mmCIF file of N, CA and C in Angstrom:
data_model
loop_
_atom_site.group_PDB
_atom_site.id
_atom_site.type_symbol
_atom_site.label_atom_id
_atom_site.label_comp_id
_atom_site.label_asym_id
_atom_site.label_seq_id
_atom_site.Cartn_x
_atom_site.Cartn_y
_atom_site.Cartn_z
ATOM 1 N N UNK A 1 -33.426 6.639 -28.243
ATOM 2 C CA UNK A 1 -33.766 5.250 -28.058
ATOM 3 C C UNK A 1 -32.673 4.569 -27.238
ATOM 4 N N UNK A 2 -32.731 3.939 -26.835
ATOM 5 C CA UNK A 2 -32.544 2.855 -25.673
ATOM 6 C C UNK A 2 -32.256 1.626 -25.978
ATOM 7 N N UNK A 3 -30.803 1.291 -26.579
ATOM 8 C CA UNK A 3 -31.144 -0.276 -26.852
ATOM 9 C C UNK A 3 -30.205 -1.444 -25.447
ATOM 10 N N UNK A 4 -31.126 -2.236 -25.807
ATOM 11 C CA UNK A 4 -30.853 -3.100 -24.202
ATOM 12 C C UNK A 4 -30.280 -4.187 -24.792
ATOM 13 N N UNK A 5 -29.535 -5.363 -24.346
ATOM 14 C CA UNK A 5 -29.386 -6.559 -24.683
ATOM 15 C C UNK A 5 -29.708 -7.353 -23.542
ATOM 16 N N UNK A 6 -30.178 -8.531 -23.619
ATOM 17 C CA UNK A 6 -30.598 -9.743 -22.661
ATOM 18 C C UNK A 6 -30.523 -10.874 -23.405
ATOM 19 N N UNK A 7 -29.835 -11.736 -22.456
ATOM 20 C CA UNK A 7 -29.452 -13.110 -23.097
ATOM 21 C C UNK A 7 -29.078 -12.877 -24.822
ATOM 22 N N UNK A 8 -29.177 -13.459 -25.888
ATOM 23 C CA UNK A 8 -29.089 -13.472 -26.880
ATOM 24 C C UNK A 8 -29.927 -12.344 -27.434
ATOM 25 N N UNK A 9 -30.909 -11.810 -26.927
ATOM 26 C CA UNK A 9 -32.028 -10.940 -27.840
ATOM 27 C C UNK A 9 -31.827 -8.774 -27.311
ATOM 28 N N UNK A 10 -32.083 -8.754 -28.334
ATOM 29 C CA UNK A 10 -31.712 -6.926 -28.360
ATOM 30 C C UNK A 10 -33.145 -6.358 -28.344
ATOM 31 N N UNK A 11 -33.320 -5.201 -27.239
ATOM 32 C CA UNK A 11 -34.765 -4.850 -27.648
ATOM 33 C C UNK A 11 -34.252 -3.279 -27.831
ATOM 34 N N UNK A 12 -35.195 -2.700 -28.525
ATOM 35 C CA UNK A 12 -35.050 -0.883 -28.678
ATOM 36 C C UNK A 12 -36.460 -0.428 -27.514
ATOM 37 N N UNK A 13 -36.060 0.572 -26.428
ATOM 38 C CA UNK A 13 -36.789 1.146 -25.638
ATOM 39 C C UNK A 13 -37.407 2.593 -25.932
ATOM 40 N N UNK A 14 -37.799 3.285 -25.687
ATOM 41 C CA UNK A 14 -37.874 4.190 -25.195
ATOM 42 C C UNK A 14 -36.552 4.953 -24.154
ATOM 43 N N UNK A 15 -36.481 6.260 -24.395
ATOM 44 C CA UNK A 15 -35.602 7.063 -23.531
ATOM 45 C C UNK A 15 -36.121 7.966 -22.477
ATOM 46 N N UNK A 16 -35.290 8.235 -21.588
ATOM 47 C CA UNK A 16 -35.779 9.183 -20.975
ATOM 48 C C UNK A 16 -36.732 7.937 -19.848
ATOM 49 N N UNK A 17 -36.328 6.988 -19.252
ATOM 50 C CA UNK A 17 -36.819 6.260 -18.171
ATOM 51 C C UNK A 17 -35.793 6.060 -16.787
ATOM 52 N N UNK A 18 -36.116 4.853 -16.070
ATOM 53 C CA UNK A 18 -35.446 4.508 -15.311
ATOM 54 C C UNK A 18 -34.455 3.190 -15.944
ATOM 55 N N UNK A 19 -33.347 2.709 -15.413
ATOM 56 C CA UNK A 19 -33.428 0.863 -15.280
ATOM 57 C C UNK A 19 -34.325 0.177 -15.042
ATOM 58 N N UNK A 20 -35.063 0.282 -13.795
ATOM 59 C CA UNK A 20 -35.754 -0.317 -13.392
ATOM 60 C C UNK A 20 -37.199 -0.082 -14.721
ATOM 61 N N UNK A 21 -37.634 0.600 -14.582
ATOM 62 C CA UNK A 21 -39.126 0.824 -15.883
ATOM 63 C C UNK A 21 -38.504 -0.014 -17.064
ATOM 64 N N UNK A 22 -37.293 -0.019 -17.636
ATOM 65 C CA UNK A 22 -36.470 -0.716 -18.583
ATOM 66 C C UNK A 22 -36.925 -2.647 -18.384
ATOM 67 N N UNK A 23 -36.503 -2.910 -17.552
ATOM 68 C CA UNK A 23 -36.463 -4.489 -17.018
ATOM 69 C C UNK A 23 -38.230 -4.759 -16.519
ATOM 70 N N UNK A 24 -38.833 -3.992 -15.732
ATOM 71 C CA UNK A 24 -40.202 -4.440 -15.804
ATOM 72 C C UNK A 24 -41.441 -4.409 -16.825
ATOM 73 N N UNK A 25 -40.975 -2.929 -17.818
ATOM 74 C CA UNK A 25 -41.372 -3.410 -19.195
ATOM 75 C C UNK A 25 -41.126 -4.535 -20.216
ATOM 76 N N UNK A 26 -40.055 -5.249 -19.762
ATOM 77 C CA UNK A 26 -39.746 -6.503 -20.819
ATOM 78 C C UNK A 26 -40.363 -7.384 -19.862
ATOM 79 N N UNK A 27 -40.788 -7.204 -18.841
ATOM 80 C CA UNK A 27 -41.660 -8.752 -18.171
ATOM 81 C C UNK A 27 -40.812 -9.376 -17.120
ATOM 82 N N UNK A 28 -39.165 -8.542 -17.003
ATOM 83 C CA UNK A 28 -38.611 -9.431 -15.847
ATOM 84 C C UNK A 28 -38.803 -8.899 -14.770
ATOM 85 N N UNK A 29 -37.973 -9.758 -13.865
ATOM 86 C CA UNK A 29 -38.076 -9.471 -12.073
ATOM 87 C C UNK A 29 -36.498 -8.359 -12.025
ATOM 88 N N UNK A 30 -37.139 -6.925 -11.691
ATOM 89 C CA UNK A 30 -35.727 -6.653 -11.273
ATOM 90 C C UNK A 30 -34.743 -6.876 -10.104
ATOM 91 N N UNK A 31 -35.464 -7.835 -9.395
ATOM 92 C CA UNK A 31 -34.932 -8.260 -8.006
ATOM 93 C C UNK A 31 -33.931 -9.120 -8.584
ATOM 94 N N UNK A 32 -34.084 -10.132 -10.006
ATOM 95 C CA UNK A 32 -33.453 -10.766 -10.104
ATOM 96 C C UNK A 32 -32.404 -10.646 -11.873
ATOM 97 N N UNK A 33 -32.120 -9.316 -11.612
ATOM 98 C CA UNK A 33 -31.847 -8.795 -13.060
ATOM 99 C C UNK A 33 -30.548 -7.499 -12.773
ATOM 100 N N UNK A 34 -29.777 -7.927 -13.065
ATOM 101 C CA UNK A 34 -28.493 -6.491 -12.787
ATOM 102 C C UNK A 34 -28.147 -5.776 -14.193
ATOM 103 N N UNK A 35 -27.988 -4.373 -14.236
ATOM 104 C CA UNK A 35 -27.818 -3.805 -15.582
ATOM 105 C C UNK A 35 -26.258 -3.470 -15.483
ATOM 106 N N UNK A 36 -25.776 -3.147 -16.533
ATOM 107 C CA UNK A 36 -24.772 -2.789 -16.630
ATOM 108 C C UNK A 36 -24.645 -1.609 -18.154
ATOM 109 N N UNK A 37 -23.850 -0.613 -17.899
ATOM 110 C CA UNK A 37 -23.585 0.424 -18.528
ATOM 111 C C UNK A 37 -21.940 0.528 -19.064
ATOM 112 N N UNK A 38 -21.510 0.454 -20.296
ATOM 113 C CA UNK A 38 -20.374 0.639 -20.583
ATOM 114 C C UNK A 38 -18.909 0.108 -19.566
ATOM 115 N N UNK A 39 -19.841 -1.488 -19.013
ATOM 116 C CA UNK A 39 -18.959 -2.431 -18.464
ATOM 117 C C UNK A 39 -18.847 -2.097 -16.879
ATOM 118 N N UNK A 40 -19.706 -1.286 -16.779
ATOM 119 C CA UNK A 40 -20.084 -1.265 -15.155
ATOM 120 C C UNK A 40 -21.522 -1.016 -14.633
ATOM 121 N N UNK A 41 -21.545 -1.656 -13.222
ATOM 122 C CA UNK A 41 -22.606 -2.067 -12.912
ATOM 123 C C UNK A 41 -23.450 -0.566 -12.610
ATOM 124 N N UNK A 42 -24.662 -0.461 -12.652
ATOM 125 C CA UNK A 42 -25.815 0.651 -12.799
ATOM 126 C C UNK A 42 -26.758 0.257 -11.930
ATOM 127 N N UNK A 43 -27.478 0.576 -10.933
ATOM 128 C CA UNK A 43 -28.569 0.608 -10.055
ATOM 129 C C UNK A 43 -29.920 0.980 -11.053
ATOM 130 N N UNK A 44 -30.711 0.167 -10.364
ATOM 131 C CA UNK A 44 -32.168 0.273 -11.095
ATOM 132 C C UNK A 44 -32.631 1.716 -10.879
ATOM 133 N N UNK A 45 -32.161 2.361 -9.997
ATOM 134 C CA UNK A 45 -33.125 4.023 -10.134
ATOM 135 C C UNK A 45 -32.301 4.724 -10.868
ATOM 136 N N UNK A 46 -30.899 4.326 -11.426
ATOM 137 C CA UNK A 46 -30.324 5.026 -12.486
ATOM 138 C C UNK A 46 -31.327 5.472 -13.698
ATOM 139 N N UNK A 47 -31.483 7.274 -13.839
ATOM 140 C CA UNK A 47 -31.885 7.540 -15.111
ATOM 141 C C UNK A 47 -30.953 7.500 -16.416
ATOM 142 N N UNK A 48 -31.988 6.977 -17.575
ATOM 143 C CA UNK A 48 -31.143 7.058 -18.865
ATOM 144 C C UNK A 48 -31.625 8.174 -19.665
ATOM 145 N N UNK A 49 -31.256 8.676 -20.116
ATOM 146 C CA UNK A 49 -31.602 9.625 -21.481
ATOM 147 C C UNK A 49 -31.910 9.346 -22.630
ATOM 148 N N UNK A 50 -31.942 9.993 -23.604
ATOM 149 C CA UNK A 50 -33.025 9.516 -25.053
ATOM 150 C C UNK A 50 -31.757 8.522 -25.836
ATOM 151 N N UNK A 51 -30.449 8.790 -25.188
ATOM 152 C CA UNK A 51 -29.806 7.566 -25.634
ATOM 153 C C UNK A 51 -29.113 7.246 -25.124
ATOM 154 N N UNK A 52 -28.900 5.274 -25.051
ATOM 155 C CA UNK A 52 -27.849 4.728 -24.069
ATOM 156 C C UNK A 52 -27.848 3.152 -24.764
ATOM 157 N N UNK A 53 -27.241 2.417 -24.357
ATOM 158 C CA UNK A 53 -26.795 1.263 -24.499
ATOM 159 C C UNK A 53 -26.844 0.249 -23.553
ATOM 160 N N UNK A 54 -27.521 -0.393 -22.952
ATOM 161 C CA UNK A 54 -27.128 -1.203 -21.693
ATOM 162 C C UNK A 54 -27.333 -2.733 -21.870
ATOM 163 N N UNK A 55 -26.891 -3.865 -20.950
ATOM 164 C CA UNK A 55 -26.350 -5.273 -21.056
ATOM 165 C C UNK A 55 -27.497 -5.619 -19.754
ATOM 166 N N UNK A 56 -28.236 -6.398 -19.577
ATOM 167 C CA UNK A 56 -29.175 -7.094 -18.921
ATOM 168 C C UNK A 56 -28.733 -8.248 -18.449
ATOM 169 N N UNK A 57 -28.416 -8.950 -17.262
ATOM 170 C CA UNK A 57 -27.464 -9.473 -16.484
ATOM 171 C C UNK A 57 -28.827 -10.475 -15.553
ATOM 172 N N UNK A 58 -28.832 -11.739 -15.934
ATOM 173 C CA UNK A 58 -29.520 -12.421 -14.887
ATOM 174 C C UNK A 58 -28.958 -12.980 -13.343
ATOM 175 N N UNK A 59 -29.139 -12.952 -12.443
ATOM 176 C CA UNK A 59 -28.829 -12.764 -11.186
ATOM 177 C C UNK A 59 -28.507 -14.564 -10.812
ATOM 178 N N UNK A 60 -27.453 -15.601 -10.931
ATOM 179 C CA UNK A 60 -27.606 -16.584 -10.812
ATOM 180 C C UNK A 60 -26.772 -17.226 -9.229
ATOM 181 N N UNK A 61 -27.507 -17.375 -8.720
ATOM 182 C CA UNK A 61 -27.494 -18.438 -7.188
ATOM 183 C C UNK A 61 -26.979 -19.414 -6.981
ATOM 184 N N UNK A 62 -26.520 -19.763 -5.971
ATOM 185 C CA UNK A 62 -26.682 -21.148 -5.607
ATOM 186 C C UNK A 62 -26.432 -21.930 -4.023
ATOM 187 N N UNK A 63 -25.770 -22.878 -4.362
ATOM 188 C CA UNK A 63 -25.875 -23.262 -2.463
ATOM 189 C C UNK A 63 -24.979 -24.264 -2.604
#
C-alpha cells in the first residue's frame, strides 16, 4: 500500500502504479501537483512499489 499525504488529508493507494495514476486517481491535475519522496522531488512517471510513502505538493503561481 501506498500512503500519500495532500494538504491536511492522508489517503491509502494501491501499489505497484505510477505518480502520475496516484494524483489522477484522487481527482487532481497533475500539471498542477508535484510529488515528493523521502524529501525529494519525484517525476510523475516515477514507478512505486507495493510500498512507499509520498507528500502531494500543490503547484502555487503568481505574477
Amino acid at each position: 500500500m501506498i500512503k500519500v499525504s495532500f494538504k491536511d488529508a492522508q489517503h491509502i493507494v494501491e501499489g505497484n502504479t505510477t505518480v502520475r495514476k496516484i494524483i489522477t486517481g484522487l481527482g487532481l491535475n497533475p500539471e498542477s501537483i508535484l510529488a515528493m519522496r523521502d524529501g525529494k522531488l519525484i517525476v510523475n512517471e516515477t514507478f512505486l512499489g507495493k510500498e512507499a510513502e509520498i507528500k502531494l505538493l500543490s503547484v502555487v503561481s503568481g505574477g
